[in-house]
Short mmCIF file of C-alpha atoms and ligand atoms in Angstrom, two decimals:
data_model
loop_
_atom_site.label_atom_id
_atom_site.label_comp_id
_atom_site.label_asym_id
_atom_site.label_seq_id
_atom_site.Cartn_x
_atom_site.Cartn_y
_atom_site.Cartn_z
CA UNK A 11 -20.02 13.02 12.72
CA UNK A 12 -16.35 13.98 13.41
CA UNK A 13 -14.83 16.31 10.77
CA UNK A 14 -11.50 17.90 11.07
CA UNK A 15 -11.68 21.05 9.05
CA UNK A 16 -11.34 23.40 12.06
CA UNK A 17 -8.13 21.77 13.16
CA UNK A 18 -4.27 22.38 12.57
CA UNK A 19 -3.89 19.79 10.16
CA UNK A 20 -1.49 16.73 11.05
CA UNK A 21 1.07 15.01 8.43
CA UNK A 22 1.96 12.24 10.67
CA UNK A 23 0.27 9.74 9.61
CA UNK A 24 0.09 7.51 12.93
CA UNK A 25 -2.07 10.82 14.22
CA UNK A 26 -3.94 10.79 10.44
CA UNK A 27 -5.33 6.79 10.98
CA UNK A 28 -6.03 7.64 14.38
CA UNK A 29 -8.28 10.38 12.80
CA UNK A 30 -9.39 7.68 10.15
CA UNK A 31 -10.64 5.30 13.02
CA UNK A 32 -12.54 8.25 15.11
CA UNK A 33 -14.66 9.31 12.24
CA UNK A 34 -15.60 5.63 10.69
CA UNK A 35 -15.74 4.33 14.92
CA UNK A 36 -18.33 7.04 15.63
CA UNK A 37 -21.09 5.65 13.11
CA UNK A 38 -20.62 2.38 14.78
CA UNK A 39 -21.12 3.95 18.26
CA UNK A 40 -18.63 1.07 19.70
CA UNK A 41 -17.69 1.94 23.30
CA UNK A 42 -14.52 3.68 23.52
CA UNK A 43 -12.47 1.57 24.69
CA UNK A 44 -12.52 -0.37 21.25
CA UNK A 45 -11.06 2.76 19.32
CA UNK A 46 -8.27 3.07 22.53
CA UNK A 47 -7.30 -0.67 21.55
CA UNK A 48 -7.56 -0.13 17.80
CA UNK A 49 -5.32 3.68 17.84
CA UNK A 50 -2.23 2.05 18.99
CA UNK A 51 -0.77 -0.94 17.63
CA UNK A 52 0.36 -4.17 20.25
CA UNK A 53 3.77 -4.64 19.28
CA UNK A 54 6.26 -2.20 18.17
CA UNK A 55 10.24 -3.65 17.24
CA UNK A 56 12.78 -1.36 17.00
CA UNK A 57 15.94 -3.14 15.54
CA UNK A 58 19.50 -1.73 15.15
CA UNK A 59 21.40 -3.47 11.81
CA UNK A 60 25.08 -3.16 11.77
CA UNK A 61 26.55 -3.80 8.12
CA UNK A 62 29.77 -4.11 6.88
CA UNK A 63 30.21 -1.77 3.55
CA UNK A 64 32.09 -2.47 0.45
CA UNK A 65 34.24 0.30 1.65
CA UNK A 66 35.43 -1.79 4.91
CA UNK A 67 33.47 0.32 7.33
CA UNK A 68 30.49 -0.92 9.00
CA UNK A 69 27.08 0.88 9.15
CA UNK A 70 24.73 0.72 11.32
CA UNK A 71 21.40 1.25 10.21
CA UNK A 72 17.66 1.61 11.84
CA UNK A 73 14.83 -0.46 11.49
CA UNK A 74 11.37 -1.47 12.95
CA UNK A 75 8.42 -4.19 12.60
CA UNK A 76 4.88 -3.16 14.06
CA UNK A 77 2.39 -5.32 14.65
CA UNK A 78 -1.17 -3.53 14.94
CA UNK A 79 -3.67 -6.44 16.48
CA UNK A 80 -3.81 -9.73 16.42
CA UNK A 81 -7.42 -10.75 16.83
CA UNK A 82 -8.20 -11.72 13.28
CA UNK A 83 -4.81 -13.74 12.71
CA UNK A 84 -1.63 -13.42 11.64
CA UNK A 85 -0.22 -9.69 11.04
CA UNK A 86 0.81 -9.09 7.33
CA UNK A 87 2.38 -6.42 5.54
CA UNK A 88 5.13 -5.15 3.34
CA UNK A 89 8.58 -3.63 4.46
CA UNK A 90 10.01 -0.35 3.01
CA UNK A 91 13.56 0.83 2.67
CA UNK A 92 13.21 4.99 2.37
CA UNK A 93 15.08 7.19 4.02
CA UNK A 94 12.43 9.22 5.49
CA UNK A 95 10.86 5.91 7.09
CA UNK A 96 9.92 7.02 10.84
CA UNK A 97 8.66 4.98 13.85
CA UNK A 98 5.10 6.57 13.53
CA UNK A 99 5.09 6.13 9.59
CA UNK A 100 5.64 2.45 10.23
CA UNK A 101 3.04 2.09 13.25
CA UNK A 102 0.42 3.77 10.84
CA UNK A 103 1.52 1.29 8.01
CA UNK A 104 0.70 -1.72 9.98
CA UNK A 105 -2.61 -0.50 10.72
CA UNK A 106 -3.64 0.55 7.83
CA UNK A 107 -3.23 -2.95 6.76
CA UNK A 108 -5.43 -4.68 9.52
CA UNK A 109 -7.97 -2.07 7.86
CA UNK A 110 -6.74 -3.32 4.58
CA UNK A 111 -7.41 -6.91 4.80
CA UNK A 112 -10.68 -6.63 6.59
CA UNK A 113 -11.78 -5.30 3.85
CA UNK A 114 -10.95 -7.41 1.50
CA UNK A 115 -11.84 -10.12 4.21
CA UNK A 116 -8.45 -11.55 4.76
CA UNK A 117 -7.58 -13.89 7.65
CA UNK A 118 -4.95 -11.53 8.84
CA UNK A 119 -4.15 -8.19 10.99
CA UNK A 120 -1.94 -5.59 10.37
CA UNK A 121 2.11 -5.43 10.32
CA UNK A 122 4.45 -3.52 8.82
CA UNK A 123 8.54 -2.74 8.77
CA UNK A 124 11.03 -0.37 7.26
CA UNK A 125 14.52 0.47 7.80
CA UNK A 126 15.43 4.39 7.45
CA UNK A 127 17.91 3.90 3.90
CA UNK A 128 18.38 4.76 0.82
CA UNK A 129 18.98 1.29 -1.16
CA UNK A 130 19.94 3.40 -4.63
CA UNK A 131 22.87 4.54 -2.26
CA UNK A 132 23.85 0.38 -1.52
CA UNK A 133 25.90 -1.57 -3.47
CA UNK A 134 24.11 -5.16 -4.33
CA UNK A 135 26.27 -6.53 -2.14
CA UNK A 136 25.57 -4.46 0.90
CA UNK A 137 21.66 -4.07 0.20
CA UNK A 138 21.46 -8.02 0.67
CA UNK A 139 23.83 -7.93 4.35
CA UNK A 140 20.96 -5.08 5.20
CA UNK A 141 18.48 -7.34 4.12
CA UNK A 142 19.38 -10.06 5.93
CA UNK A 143 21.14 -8.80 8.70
CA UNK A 144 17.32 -7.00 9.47
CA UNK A 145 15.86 -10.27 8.67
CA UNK A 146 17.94 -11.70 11.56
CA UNK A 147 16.76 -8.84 13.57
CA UNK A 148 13.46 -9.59 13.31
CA UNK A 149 13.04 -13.26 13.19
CA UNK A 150 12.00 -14.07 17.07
CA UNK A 151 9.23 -11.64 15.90
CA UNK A 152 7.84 -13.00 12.89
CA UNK A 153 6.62 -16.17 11.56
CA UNK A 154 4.37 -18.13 8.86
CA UNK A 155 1.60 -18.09 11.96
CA UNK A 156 2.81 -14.62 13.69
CA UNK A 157 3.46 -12.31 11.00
CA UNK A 158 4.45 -12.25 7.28
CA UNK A 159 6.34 -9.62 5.84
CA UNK A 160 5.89 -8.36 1.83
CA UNK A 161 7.71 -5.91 0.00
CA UNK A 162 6.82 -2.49 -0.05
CA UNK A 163 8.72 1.04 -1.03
CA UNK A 164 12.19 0.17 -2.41
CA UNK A 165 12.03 -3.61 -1.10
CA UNK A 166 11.84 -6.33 -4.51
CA UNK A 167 11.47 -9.92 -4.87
CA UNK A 168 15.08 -10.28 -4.77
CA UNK A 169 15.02 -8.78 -1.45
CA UNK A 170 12.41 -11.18 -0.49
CA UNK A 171 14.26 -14.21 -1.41
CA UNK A 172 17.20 -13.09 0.28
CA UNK A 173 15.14 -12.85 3.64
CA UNK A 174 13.26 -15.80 3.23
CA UNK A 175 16.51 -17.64 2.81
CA UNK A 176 18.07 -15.80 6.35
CA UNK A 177 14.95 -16.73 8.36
CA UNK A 178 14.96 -20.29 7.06
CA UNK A 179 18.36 -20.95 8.15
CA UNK A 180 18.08 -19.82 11.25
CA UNK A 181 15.01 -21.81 12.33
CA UNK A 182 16.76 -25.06 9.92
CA UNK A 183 13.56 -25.19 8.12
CA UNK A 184 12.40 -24.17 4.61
CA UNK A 185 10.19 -21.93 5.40
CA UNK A 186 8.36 -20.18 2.48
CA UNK A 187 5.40 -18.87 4.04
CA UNK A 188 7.34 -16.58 6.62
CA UNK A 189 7.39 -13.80 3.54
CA UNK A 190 5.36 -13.13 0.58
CA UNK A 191 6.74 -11.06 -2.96
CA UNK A 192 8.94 -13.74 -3.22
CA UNK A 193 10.53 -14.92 -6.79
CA UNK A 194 8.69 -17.41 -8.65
CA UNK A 195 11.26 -20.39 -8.05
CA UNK A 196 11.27 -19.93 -4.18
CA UNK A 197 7.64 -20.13 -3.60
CA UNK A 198 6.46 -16.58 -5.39
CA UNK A 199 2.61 -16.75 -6.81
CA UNK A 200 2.34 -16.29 -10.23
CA UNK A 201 0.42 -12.66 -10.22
CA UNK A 202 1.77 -11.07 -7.11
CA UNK A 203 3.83 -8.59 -9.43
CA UNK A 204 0.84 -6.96 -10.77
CA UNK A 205 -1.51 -7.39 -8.39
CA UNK A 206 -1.39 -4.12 -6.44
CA UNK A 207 -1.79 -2.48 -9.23
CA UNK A 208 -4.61 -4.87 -11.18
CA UNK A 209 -6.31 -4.96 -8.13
CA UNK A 210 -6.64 -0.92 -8.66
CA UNK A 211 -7.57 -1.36 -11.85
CA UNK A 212 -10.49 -3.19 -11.13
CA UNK A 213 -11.66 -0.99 -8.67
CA UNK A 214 -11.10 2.02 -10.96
CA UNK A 215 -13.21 0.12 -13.59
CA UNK A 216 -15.91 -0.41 -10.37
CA UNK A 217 -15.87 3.36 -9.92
CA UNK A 218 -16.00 4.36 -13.58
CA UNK A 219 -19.12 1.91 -14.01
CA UNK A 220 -20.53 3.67 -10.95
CA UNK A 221 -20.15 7.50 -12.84
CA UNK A 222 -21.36 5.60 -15.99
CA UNK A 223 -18.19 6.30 -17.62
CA UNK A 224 -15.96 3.75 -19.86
CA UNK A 225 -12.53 3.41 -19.07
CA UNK A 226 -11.66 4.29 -22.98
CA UNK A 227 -10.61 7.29 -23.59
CA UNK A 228 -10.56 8.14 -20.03
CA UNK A 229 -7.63 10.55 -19.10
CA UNK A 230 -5.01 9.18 -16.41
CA UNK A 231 -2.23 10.69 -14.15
CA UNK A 232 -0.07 8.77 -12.49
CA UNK A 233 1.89 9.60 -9.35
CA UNK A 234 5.06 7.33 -8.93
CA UNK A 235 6.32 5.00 -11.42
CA UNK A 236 7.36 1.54 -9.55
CA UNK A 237 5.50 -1.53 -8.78
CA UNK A 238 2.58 0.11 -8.19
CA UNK A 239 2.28 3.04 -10.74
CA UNK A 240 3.96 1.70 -13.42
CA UNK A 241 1.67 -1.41 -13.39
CA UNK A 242 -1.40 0.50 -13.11
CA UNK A 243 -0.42 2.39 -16.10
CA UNK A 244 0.16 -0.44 -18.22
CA UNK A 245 -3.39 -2.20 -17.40
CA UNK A 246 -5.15 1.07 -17.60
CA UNK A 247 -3.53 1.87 -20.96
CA UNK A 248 -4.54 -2.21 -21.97
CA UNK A 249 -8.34 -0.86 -20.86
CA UNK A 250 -8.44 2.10 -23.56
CA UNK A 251 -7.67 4.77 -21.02
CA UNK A 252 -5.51 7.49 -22.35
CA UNK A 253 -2.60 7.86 -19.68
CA UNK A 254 -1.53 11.93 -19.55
CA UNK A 255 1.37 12.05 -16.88
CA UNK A 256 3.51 9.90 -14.83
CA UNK A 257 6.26 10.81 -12.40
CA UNK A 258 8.69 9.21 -9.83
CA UNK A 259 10.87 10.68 -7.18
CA UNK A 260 12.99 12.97 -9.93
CA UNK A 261 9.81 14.43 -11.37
CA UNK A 262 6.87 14.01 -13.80
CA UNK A 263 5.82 14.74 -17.44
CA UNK A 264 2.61 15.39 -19.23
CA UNK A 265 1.54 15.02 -22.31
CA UNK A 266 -2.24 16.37 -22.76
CA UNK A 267 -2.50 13.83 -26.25
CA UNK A 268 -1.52 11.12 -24.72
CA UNK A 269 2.02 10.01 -23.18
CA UNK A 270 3.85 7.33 -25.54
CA UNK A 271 4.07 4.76 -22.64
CA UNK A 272 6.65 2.64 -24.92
CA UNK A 273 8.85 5.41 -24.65
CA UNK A 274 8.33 5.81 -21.14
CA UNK A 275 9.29 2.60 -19.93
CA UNK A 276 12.48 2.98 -22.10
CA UNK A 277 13.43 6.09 -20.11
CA UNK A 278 12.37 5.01 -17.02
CA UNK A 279 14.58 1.59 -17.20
CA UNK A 280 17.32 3.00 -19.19
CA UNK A 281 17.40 7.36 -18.37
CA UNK A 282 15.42 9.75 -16.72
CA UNK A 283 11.90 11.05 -17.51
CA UNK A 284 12.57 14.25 -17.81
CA UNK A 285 14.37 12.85 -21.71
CA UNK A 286 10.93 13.00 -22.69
CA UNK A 287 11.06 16.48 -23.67
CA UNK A 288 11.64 19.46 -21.56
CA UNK A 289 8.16 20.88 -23.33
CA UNK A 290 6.68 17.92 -21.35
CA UNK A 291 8.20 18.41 -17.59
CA UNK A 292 6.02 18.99 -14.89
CA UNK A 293 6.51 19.18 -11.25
CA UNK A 294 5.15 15.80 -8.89
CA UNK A 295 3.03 18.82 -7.41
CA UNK A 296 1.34 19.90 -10.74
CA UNK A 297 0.37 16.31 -11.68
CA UNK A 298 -1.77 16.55 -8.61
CA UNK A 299 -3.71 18.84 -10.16
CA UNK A 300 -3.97 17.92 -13.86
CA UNK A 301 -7.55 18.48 -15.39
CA UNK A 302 -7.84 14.43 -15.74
CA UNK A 303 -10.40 12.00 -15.11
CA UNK A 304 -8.63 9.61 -13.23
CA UNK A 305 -5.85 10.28 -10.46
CA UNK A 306 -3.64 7.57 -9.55
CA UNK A 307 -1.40 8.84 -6.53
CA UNK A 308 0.92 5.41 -6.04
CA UNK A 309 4.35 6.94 -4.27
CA UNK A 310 4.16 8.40 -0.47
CA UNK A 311 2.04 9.63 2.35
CA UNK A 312 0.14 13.00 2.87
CA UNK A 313 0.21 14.52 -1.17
CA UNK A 314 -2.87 15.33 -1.07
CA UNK A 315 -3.78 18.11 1.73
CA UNK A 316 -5.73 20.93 2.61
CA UNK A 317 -2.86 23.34 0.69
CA UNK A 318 -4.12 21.58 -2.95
CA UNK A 319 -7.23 19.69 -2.50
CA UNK A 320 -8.97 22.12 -3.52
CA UNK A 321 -7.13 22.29 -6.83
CA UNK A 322 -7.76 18.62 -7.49
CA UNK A 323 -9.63 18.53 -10.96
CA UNK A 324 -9.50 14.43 -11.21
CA UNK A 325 -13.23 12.46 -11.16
CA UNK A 326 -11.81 9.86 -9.94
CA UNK A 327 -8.55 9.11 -7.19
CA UNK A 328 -7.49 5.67 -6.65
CA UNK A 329 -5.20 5.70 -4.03
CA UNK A 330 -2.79 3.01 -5.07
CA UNK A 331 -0.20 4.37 -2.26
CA UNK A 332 -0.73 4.04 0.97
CA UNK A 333 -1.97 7.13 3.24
CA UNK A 334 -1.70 10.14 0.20
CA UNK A 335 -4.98 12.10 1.16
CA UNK A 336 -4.59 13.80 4.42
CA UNK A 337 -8.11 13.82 6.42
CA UNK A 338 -8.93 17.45 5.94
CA UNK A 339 -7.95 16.84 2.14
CA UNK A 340 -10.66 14.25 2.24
CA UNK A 341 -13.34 16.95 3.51
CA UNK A 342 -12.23 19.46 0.54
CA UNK A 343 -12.57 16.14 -2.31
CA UNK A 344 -15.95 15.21 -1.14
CA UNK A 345 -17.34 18.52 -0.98
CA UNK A 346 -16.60 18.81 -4.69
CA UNK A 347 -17.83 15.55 -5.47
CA UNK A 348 -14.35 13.80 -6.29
CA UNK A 349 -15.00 9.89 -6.16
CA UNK A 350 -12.51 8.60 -3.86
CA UNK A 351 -11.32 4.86 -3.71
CA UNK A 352 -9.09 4.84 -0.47
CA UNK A 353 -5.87 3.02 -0.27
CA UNK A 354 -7.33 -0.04 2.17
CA UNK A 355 -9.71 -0.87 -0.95
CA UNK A 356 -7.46 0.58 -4.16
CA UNK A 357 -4.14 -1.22 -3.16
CA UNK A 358 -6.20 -4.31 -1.73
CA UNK A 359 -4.77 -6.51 -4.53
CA UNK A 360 -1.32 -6.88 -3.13
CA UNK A 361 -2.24 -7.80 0.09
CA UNK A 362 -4.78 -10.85 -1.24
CA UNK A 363 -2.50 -12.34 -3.58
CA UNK A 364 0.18 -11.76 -0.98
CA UNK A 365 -2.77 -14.10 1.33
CA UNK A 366 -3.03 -16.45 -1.89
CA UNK A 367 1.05 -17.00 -2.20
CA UNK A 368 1.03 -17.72 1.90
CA UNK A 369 -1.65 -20.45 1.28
CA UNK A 370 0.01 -22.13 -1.88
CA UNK A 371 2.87 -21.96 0.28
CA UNK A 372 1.22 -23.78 3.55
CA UNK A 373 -0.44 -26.11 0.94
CA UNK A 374 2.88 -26.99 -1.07
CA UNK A 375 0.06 -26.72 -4.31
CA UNK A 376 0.45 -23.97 -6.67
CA UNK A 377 -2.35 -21.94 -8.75
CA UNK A 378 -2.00 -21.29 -12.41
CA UNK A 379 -2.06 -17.29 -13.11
CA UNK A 380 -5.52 -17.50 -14.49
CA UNK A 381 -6.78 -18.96 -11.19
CA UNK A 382 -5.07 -16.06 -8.77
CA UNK A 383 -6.31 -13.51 -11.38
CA UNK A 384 -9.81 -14.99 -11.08
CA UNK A 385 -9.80 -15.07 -7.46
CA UNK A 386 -8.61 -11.56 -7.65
CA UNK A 387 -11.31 -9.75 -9.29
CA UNK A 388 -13.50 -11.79 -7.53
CA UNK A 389 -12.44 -10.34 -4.14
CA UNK A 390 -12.26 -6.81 -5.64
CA UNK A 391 -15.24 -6.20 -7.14
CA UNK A 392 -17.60 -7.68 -3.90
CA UNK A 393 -15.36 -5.54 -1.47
CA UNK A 394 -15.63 -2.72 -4.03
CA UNK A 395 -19.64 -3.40 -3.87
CA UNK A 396 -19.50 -4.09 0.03
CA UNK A 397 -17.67 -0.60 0.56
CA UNK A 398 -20.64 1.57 -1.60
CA UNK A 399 -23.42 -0.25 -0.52
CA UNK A 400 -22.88 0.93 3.07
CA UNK A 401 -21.22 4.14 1.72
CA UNK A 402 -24.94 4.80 0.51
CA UNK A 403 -26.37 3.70 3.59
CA UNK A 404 -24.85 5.98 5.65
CA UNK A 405 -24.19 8.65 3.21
CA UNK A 406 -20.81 8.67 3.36
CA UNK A 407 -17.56 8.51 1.96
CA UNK A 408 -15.99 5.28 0.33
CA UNK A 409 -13.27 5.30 3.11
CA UNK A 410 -14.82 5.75 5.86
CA UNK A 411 -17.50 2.92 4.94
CA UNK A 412 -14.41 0.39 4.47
CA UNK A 413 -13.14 1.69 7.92
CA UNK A 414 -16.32 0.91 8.98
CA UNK A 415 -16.45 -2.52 7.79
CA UNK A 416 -12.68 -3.35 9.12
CA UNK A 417 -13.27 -2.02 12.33
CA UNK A 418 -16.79 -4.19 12.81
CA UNK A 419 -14.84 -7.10 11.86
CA UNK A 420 -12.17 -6.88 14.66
CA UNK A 421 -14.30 -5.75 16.93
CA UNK A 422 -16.08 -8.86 16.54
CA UNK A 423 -13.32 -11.18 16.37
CA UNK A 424 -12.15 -9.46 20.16
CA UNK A 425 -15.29 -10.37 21.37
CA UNK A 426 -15.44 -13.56 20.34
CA UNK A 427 -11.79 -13.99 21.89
CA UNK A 428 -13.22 -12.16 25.25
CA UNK A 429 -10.70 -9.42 24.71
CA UNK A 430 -13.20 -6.78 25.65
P1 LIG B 16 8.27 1.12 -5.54
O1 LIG B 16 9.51 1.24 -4.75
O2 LIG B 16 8.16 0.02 -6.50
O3 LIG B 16 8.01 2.49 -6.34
C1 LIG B 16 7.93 3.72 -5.71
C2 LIG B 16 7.87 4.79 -6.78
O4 LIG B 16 7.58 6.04 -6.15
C3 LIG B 16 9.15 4.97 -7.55
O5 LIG B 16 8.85 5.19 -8.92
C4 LIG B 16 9.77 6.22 -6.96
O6 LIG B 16 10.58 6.92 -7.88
C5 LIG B 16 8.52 7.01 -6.66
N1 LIG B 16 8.73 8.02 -5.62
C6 LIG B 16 9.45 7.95 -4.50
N2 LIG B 16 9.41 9.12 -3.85
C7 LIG B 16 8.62 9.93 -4.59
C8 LIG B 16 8.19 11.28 -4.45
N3 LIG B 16 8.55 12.00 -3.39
N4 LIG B 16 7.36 11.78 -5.40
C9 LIG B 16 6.98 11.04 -6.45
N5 LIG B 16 7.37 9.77 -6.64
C10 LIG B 16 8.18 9.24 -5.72
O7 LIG B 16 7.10 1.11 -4.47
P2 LIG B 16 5.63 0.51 -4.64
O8 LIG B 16 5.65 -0.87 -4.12
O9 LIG B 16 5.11 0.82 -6.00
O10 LIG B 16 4.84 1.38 -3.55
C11 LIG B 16 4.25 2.64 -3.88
C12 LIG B 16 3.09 2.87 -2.95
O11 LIG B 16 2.18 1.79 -3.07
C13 LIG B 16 3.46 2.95 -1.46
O12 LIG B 16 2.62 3.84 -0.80
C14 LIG B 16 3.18 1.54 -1.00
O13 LIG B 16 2.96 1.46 0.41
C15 LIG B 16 1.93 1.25 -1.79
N6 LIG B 16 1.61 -0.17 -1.90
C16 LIG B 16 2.46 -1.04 -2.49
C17 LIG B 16 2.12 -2.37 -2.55
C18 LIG B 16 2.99 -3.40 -3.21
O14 LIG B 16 2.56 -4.56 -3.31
N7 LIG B 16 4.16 -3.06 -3.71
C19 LIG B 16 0.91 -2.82 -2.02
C20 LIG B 16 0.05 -1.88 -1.46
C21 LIG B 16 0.41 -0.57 -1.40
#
């Protein structure tokens, strides 16, 4: 088996999923060639925006679409606005979401975009001539059949309508199924807000049944308070657990009885954490390490590395962000026995009722919120099942069993296709 621990530790992640795909590739002995397809991803975009600020001046801003392999269908995944968003960052997105819907058994590869910005620095008026004016970028290179974008870091449902209306102008058709995270009136499934973060939730409820623990009463940090933290925290909090400490990008807070989320989501929408208390103010670093029983890192990459793994007291992480536990992190969390659910299961739940809104949208026939829920849990708890049952088999780790499973699946689908 490959393990890392002897290495100089990488924190780009495009080198990290490479890692990711040598370690799960090697219990499938597949030839090599198959991981030399799967490290790199077909189709990289780089696009160059130009928008006219408020000011008068025109920007011009960076942006890029990857598209990771096409064999399965369709590539699919979100676009972030950050200003740290790099080339590499984005190629490592996309594929960790052809990983990501293999193994929730999706109908789609792996794409992802992001434009280097901060949108809290934007005006309304010049976040939507960004939005589109990358839309228009990007549209020869996307499509309902090609590649469907989502939102991701700093990217809402506003955002979404606003491209979905640029790319359906341009083509002259109405076009709903070229994006997903849309609003409700345009197309939007009725559950896509939550489900990132419900589709954690059950998986965290799979894990807890697995360590024979109930979810009430059970401690919770979470890192990063938008559509993805701040939604787990709710439904955990609705399932008796007992969240401790939350945080976004101006810092965290901690409360060892018990936060009062009501007050929280007050702050959060109308102040800063930080009003909580000063007594309560903890670093994003220290919530890392909080003596909890569930860790829910849902902001950025590479948090969780070699330099603090070891301090890692959680039972439990559910990585509702994409990429947070670097590889030799992952060594240091299973050698003390920390239960890991890796982001291409944890944050599954976006992606498949992102896949339900594209086929209500083909279809023109929309699902009530009970039926998308339904379908939801479903999906989770048999990929959740899939992912430990060959975890055991092989006696590994939860990830690389759902690597394993992802990578079996497109390596089938490029044989079938004569590809190799
Ligand atoms: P979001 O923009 O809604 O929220 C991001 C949150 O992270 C904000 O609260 C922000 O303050 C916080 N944050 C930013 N930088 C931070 C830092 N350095 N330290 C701590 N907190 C920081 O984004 P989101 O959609 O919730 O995405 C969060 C993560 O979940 C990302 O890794 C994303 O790829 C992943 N994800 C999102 C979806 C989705 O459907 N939105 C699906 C799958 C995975």
């Amino acid at each position: 088996m490959t393990t890392f621990s002897n290495e100089v530790e990488s924190l780009n992640p495009f080198e990290i999923v490479q890692k990711q795909i040598d370690v799960a590739a090697a219990y499938l002995k597949l030839p090599a060639y198959v991981t030399d397809i799967l490290k790199k991803p077909k189709r990289v975009l780089t696009v160059s925006i130009p928008v006219k600020m408020d000011d008068g001046t025109t920007r011009v801003f960076e942006g890029y679409r990857s598209q990771h392999n096409d064999a399965i269908g369709p590539g699919k995944g979100g676009i972030r606005f950050h200003p740290d968003v790099t080339i590499d960052e984005v190629k490592a997105l996309s594929m960790w979401m052809s990983f990501k819907c293999g193994v929730v058994g999706l109908p789609y590869s792996g794409g992802k975009g992001g434009v280097i910005v901060d949108p809290r620095t934007l005006s309304k008026g010049e976040l939507e001539r960004l939005s589109r004016g990358y839309m228009e970028a990007i549209a020869d290179f996307i499509g309902p059949d090609k590649d469907i974008p989502a939102p991701d870091v700093y990217t809402t449902a506003q955002i979404m309508g606003w491209m979905m209306d640029t790319y359906s102008r341009l083509k002259g058709v109405n076009t709903p199924g070229v994006i997903t995270g849309k609003p409700l009136i345009l197309g939007g499934s009725l559950g896509r807000n939550e489900a990132t973060a419900q589709g954690c939730v059950y998986t965290i409820l799979a894990a807890l049944k697995e360590l024979g623990r109930s979810p009430s009463g059970a401690t919770v940090a979470v890192q990063g308070f938008g559509n993805a933290g701040r939604i787990a925290a709710r439904l955990l909090t609705e399932q008796g657990c007992k969240v401790v400490a939350v945080s976004d990008s101006s810092g965290g807070i901690y409360d060892t009885n018990g936060l009062d989320m009501n007050k929280v989501y007050d702050l959060k929408d109308n102040g800063k954490l930080a009003q909580y208390g000063a007594q309560y103010v903890i670093s994003n670093g220290d919530l890392l390490e909080l003596d909890v029983d569930i860790l829910v890192p849902a902001a950025l990459e590479n948090v969780i590395t070699r330099h603090n793994a070891a301090n890692v007291k959680a039972k439990i992480i559910a990585e509702a962000a994409n990429g947070p536990t670097t590889p030799d992190a992952d060594i240091i969390l299973k050698e003390k026995g920390i239960l890991v659910i890796p982001d291409i299961l944890a944050n599954a739940g976006g992606v498949t009722v992102s896949y339900f809104e594209w086929v209500q949208n083909l279809a023109n026939f929309y699902w009530s919120e009970e039926e998308v829920l339904e379908k939801l849990e479903k999906r989770m708890h048999s990929s959740y099942d899939a992912v430990r049952a060959l975890a055991s088999e092989h006696d590994t780790d939860l990830r690389t069993a759902a690597f394993m499973i992802s990578i079996k699946r497109i390596n089938e689908a490029m044989v079938a296709r004569g590809w190799v």
